[in-house]
Tab-separated table of C-alpha atoms in Angstrom:
chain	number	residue	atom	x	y	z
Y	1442	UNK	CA	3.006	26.600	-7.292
Y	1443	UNK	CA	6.481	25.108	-7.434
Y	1444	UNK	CA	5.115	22.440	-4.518
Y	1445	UNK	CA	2.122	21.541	-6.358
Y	1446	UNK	CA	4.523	21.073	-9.796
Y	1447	UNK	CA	6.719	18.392	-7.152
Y	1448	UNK	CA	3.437	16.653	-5.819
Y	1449	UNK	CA	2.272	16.188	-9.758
Y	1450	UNK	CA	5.969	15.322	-11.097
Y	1451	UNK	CA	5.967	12.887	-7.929
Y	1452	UNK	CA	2.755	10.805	-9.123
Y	1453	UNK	CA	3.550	11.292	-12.362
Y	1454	UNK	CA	6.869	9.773	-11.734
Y	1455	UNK	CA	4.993	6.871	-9.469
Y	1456	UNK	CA	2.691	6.266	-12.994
Y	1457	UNK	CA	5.363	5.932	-14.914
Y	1458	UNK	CA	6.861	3.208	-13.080
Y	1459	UNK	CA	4.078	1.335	-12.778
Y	1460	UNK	CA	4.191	0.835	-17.097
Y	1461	UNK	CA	7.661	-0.961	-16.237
Y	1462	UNK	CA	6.133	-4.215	-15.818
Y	1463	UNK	CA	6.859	-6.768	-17.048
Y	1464	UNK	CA	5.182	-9.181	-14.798
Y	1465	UNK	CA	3.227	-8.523	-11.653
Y	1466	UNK	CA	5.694	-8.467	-8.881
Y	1467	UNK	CA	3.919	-9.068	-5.557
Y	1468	UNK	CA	3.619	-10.353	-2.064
Y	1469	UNK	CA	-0.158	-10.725	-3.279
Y	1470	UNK	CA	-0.980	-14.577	-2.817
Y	1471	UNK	CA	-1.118	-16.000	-6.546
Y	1472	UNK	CA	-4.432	-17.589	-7.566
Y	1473	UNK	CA	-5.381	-21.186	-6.810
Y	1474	UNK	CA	-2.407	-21.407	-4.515
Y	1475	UNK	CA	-4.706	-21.617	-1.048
Y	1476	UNK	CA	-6.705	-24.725	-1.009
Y	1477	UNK	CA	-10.363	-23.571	-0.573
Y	1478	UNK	CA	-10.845	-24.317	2.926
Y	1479	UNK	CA	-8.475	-22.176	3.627
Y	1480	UNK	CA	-9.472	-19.355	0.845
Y	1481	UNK	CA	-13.026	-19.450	2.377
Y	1482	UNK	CA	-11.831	-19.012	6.483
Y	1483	UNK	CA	-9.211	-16.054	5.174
Y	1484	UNK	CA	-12.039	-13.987	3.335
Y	1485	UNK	CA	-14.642	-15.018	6.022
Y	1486	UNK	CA	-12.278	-13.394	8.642
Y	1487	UNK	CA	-11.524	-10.168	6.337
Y	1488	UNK	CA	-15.289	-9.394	6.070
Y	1489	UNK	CA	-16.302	-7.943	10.020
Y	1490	UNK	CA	-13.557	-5.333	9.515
Y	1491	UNK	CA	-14.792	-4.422	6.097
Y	1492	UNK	CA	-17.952	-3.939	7.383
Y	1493	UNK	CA	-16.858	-1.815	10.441
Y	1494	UNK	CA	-14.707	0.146	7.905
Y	1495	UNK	CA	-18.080	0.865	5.875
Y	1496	UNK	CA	-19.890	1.498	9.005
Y	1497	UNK	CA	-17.219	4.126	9.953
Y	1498	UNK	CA	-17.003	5.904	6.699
Y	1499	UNK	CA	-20.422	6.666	6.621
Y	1500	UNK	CA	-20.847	8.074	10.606
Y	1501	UNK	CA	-17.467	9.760	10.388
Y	1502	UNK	CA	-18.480	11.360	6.901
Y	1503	UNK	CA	-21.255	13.115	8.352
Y	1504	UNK	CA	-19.000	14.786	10.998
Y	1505	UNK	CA	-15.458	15.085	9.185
Y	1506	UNK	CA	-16.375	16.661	5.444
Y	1507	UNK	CA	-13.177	16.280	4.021
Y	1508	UNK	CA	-13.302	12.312	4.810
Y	1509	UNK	CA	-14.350	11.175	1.232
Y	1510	UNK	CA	-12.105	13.008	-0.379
Y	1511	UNK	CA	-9.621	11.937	2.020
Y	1512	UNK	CA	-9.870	8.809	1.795
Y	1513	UNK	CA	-10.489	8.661	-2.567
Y	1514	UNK	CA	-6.720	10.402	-1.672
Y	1515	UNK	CA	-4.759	7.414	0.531
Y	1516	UNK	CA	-7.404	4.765	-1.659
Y	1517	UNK	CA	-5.513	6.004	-4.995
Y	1518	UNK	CA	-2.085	6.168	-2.985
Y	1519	UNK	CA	-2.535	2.531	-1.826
Y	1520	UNK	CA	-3.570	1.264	-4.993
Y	1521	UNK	CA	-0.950	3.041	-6.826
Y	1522	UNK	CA	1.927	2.051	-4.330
Y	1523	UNK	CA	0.854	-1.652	-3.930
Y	1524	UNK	CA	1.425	-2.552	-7.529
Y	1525	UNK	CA	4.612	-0.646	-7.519
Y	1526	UNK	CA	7.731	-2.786	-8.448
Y	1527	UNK	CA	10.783	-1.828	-6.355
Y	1528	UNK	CA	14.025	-3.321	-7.304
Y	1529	UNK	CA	15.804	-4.316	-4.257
Y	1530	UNK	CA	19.627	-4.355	-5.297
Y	1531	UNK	CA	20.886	-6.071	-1.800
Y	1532	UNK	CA	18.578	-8.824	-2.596
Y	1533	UNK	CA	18.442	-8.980	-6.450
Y	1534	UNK	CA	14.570	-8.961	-6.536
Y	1535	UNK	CA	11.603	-7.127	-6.284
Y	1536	UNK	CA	8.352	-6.236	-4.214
Y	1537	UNK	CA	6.192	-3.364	-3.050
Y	1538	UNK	CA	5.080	-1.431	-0.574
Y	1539	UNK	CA	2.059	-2.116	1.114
Y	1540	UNK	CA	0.716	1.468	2.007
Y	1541	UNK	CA	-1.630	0.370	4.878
Y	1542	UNK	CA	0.616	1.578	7.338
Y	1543	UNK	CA	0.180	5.273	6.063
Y	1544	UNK	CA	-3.490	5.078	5.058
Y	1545	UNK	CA	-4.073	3.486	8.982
Y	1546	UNK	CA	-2.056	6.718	10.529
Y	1547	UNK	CA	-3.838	8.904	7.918
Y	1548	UNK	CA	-7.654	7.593	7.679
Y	1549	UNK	CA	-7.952	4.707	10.889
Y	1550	UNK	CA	-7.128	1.263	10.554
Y	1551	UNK	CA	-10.799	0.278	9.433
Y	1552	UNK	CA	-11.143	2.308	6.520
Y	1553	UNK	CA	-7.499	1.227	5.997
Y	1554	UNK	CA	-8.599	-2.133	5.370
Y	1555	UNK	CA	-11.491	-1.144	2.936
Y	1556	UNK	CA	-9.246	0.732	1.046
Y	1557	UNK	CA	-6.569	-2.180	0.834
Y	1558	UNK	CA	-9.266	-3.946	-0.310
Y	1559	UNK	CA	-10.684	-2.163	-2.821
Y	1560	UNK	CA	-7.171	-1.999	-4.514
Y	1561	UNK	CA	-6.281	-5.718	-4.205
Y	1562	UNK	CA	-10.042	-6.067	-5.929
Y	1563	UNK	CA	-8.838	-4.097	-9.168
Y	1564	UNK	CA	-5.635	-5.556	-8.907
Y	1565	UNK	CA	-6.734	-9.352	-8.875
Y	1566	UNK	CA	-9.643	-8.525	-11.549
Y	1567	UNK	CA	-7.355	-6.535	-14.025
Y	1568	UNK	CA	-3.829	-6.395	-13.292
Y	1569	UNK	CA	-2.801	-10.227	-12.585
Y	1570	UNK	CA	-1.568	-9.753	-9.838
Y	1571	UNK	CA	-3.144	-11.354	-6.559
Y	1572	UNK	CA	-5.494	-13.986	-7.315
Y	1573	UNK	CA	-9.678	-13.789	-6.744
Y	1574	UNK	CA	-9.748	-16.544	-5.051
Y	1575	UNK	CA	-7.075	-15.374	-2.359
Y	1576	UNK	CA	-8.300	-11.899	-1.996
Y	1577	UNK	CA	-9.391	-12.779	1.565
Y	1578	UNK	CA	-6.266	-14.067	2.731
Y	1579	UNK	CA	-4.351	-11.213	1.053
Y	1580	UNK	CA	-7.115	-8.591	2.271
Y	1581	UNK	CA	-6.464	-9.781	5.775
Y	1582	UNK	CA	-2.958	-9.687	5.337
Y	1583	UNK	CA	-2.338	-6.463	4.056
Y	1584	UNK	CA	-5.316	-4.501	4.352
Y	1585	UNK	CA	-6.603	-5.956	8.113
Y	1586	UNK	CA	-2.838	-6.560	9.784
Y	1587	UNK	CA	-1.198	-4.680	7.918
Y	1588	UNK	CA	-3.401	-1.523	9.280
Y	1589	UNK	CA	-3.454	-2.008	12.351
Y	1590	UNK	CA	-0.109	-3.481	12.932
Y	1591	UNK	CA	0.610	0.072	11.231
Y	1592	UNK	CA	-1.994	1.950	13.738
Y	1593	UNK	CA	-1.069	0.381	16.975
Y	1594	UNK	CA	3.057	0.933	16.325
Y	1595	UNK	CA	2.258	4.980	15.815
Y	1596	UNK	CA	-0.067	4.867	18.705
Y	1597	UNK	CA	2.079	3.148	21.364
Y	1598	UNK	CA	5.186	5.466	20.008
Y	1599	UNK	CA	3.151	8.188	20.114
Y	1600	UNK	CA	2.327	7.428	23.407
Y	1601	UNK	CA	6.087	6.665	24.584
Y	1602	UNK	CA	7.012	10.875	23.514
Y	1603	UNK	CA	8.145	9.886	19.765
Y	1604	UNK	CA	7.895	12.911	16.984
Y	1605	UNK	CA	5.040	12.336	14.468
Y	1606	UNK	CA	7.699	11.253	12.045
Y	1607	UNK	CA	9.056	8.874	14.388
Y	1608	UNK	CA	5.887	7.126	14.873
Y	1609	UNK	CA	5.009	7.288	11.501
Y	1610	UNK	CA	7.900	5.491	10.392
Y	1611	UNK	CA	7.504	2.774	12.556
Y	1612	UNK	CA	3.902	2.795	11.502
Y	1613	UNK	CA	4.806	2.111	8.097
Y	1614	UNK	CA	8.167	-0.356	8.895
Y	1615	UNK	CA	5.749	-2.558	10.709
Y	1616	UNK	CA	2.925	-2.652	8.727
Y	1617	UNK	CA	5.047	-3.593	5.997
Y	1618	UNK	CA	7.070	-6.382	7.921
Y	1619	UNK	CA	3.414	-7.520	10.131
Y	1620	UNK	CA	1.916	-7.746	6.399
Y	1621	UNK	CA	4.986	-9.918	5.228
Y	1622	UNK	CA	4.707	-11.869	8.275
Y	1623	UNK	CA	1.142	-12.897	8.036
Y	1624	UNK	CA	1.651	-13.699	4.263
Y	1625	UNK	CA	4.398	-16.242	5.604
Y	1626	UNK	CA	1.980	-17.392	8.213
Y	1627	UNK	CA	-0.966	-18.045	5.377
Y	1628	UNK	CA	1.555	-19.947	3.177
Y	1629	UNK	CA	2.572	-22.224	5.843
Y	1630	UNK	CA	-0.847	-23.098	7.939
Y	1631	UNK	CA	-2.352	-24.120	4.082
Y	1632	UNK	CA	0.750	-25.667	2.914
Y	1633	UNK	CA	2.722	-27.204	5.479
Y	1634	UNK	CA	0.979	-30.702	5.427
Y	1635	UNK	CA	2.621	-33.370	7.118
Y	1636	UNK	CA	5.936	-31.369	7.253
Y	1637	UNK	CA	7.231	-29.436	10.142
Y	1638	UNK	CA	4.843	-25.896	10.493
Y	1639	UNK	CA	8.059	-23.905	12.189
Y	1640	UNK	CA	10.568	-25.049	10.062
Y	1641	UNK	CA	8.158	-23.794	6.782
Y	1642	UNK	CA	7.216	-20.647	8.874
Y	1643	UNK	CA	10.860	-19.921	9.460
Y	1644	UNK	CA	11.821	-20.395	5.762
Y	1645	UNK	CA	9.145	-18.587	3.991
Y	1646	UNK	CA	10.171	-15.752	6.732
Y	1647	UNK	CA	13.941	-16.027	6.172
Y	1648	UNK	CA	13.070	-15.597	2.618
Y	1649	UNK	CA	11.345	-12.918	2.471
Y	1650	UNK	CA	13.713	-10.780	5.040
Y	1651	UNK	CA	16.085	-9.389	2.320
Y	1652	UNK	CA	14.200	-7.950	0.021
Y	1653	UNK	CA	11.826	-6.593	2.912
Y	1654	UNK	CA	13.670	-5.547	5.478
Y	1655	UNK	CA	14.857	-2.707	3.170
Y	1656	UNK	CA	11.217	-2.682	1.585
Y	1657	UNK	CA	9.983	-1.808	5.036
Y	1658	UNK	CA	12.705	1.096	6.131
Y	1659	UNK	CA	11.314	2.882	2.686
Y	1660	UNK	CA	7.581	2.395	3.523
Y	1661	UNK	CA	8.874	4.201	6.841
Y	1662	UNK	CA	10.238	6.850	5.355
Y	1663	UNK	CA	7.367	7.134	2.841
Y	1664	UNK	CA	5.012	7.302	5.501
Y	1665	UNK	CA	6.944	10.058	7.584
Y	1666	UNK	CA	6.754	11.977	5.287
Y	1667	UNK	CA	3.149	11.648	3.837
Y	1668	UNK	CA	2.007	12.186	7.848
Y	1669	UNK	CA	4.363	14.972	8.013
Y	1670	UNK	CA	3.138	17.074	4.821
Y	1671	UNK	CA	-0.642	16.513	6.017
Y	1672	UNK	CA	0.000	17.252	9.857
Y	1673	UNK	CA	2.052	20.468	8.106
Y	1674	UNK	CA	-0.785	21.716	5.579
Y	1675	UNK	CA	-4.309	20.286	7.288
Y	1676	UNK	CA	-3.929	19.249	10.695
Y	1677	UNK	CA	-7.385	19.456	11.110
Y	1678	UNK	CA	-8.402	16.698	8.920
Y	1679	UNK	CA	-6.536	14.040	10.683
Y	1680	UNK	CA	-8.711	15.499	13.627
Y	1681	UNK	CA	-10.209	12.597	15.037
Y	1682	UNK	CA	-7.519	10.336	14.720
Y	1683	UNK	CA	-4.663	12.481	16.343
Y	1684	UNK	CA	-7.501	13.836	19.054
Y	1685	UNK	CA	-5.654	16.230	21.582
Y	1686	UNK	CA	-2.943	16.728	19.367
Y	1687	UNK	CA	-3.757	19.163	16.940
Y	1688	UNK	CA	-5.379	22.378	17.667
R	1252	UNK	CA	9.813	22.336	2.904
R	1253	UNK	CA	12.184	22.911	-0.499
R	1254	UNK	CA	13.978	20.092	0.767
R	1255	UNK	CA	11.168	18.127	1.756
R	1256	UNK	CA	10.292	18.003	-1.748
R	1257	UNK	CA	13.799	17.406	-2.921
R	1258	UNK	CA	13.621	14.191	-1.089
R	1259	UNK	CA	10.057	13.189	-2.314
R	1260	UNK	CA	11.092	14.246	-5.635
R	1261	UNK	CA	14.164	11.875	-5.297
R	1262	UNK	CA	12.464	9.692	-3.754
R	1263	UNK	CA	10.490	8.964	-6.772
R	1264	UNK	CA	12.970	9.057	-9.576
R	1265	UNK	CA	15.264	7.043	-8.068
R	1266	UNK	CA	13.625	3.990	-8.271
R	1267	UNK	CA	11.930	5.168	-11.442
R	1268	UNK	CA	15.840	5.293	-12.995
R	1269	UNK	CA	16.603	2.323	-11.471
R	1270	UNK	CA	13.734	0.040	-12.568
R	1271	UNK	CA	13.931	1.580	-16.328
R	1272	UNK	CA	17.723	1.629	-16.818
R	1273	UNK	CA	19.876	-0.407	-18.652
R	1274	UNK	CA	20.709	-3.698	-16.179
R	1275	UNK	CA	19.819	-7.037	-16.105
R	1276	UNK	CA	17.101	-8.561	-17.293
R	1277	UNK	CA	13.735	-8.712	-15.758
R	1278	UNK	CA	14.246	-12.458	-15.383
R	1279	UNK	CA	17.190	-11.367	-12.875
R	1280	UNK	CA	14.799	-8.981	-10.324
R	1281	UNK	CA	12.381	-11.858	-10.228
R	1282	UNK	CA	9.338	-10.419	-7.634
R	1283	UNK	CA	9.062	-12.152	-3.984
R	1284	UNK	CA	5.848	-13.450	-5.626
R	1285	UNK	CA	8.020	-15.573	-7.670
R	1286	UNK	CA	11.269	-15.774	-5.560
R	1287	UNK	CA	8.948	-16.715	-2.015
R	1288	UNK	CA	5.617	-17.718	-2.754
R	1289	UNK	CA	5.677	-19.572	-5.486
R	1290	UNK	CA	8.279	-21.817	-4.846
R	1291	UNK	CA	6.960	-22.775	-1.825
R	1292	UNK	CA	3.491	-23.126	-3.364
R	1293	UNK	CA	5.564	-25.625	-6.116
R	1294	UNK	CA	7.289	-27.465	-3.412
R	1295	UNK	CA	3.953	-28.261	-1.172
R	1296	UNK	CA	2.261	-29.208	-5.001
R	1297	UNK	CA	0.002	-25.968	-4.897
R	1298	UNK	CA	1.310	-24.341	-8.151
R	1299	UNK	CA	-0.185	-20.833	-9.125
R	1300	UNK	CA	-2.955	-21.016	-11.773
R	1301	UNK	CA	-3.814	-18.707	-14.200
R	1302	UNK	CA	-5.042	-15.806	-13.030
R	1303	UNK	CA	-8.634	-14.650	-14.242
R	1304	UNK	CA	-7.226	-12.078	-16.463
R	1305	UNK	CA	-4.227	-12.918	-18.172
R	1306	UNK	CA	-4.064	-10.458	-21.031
R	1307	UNK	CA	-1.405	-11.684	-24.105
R	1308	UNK	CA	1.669	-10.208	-24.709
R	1309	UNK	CA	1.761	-6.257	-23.534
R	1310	UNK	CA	-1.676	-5.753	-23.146
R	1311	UNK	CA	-0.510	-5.869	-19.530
R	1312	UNK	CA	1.651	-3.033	-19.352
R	1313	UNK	CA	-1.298	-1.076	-21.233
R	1314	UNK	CA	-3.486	-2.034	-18.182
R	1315	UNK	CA	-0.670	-1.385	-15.675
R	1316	UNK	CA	-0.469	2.178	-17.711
R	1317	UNK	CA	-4.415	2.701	-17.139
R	1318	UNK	CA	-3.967	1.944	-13.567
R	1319	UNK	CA	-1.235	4.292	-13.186
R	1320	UNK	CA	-2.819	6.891	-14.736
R	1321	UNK	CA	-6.070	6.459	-13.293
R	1322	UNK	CA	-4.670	6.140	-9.720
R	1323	UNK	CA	-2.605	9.004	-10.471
R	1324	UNK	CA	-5.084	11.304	-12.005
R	1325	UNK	CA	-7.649	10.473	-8.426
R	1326	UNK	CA	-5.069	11.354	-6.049
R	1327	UNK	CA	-4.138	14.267	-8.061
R	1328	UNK	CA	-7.785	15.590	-8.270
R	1329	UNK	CA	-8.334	14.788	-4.484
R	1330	UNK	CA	-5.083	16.419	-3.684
R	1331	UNK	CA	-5.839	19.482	-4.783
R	1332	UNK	CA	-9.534	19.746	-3.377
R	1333	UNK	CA	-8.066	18.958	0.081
R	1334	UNK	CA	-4.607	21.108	-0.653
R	1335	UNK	CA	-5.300	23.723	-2.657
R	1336	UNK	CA	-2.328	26.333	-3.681
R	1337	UNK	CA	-1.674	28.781	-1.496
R	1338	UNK	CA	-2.917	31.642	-3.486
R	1339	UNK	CA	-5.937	29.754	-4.418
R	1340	UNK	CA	-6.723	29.286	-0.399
R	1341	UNK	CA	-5.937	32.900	0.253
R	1342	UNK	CA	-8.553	34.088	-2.417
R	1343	UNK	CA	-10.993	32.278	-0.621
R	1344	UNK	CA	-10.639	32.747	2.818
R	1345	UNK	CA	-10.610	36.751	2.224
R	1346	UNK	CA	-14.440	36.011	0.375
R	1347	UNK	CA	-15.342	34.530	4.011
C-alpha cells in the first residue's frame, strides 16, 4: 500500500511540475523554423517506422495481453516527462527528458517511436511547444533515434555482461544525448547555407552539452530504475523484448 | 525496495522544489529551445513563428495543468491494472 502511495505521490509530484510553466521549455524544433523542404523529407522519413510501430502493436497485442495497457503506461510517461522543465543549475537553463530511451527498453523501439509521436502531436497542437510543421523532424529525432539509439545501447551492454540497470542507464544517457545530437544535426543541414556545416554542427552541439550532459545522466538513472521496478514486479511482460532472460 | 522509493520519491520533489522555489526569474532558466535553437534559427534568418496555439496570458499553464493531470491520471490507471497491490493480486490468484 505504502508503494502504491510513492508511485501516486511520484506522478502527482511529476503533474505538479508540469503547471510551473511559464513558457514551453524544449529541445522540440519551434514552428516555421525548418524551411519546408526540409519539414517535408524529416516527416516523410518518420512515417515507415510509424507504420512498423502500428504494424507491431497490433501482431504483438494478440500474443502479449498486457501490451495496450503497457504501452497507454510508457505513452503517458513519455508525454508527461517530455514536457517536463528541468532546471539545470550548472548550466543556468532548462530542458527535458526525452523518455524514448525507457519506453524503447520497456515496449521496442517501434512502438517507442509511435508513442513519441503521439506526445509531440498533443504537445505541438495544445501545449506550444514543438511546432506542427516540424513534428517530423522532431518525431525522427526523438521518437525514431532517440529509440533506438536507446534500444541498441541496452542491447549491445546487455550483450557485453552489464546488469539490467547498467544497460538501462546507458539506454536512457544515449537516447537522450543521440536525440540532442540529431536535433543539432536538423538545425544545421536546414540552416547552415553558405556557411561552414561543421563549424554550425559543432556549435549547436557545444551548446547544447551543458545543460544535457547532466540532462542525460538523469534520464539514465530514470530509466534504471523504471526497467528495474518492472523487471522486479512483471518480468513477464517485458517477455519478448528481454527473450531468454526472464523466466 | 523502501529505498528504491526513497530515491524515486526524491527524485521527484527535488526538482519539483527546485523549479517552484524562490530564485531567479524564469527569464534567467531560459529553455535550450530558447538558449540553442532559437538563436541559431535568428542568426541563419529562420525566426520561430507563432505556434498554432498560442493561448493568452495563463491559459497555458491551465493547459500544461490538463496535460499533467491527464497524463498523470492514464499512467496511474494503467499502473495499477498492470501492478496491482499486493493484497489485491493475492485475492486473486487464490480464486484461480
Amino acid at each position: 500500500m505504502k508503494r502504491h502511495r510513492a508511485v501516486i505521490l511520484f506522478f502527482m509530484t511529476m503533474s505538479a511540475m508540469l503547471i510551473t510553466v511559464d513558457s514551453a521549455w524544449a529541445m522540440h524544433i519551434s514552428e516555421g523554423i525548418l524551411p519546408f523542404s526540409w519539414a517535408v523529407l524529416w516527416a516523410v522519413m518518420s512515417l515507415p517506422f510509424l507504420a512498423w510501430g502500428m504494424r507491431d502493436l497490433r501482431e504483438r497485442s494478440r500474443r502479449e495481453p498486457h501490451l495496450k495497457a503497457f504501452v497507454g503506461l510508457v505513452g503517458a510517461g513519455v508525454f508527461v516527462i517530455s514536457c517536463m522543465p528541468i532546471p539545470v543549475p550548472t548550466a543556468g537553463t532548462c530542458s527535458h527528458p526525452c523518455g524514448t530511451g525507457m519506453a524503447a527498453i520497456l515496449i521496442g523501439p517501434f512502438l517507442s517511436a509511435v508513442v513519441a509521436s503521439v506526445a509531440l502531436t498533443l504537445q505541438a497542437l495544445f501545449l506550444a511547444h514543438g511546432g506542427l510543421t516540424t513534428l517530423g523532424a522532431n518525431i525522427f529525432a526523438m521518437g525514431v533515434v532517440g529509440s533506438f539509439a536507446g534500444y541498441g545501447a541496452f542491447r549491445l551492454t546487455r550483450g557485453l555482461g552489464a546488469s539490467p540497470f547498467a544497460a538501462a542507464f546507458c539506454a536512457g544517457l544515449l537516447a537522450d544525448w543521440a536525440t540532442y545530437a540529431t536535433t543539432s544535426l536538423t538545425l544545421t543541414l536546414a540552416l547552415h547555407g553558405d556557411g561552414s556545416f561543421w563549424s554550425m554542427l559543432v556549435s549547436i552541439l557545444l551548446a547544447f552539452v551543458p545543460t544535457q550532459v547532466p540532462l542525460g545522466i538523469l534520464e539514465g538513472v530514470i530509466s534504471g530504475i523504471a526497467y528495474g521496478f518492472v523487471h522486479a514486479r512483471r518480468p513477464e511482460i517485458l517477455g519478448a523484448l528481454v527473450k531468454g532472460e526472464v523466466s | 525496495m523502501r529505498q528504491f522509493l526513497k530515491l524515486l520519491v526524491g527524485m521527484a520533489l527535488v526538482p519539483a522544489i527546485v523549479s517552484t522555489g524562490p530564485g531567479p526569474s524564469c527569464d534567467e532558466w531560459p529553455g535550450v529551445d530558447e538558449a540553442v535553437v532559437k538563436k541559431f534559427a535568428e542568426k541563419a534568418g529562420r525566426p520561430a513563428r507563432e505556434p498554432f496555439f498560442d493561448p493568452p496570458g495563463d491559459v497555458l499553464l491551465f493547459a500544461f495543468l490538463l496535460a499533467g493531470a491527464g497524463g498523470g491520471f492514464v499512467a496511474g490507471y494503467q499502473f495499477r491494472a498492470l501492478f496491482p497491490p499486493q493484497a489485491e493480486r493475492a485475492r486473486e490468484s487464490s480464486h484461480v
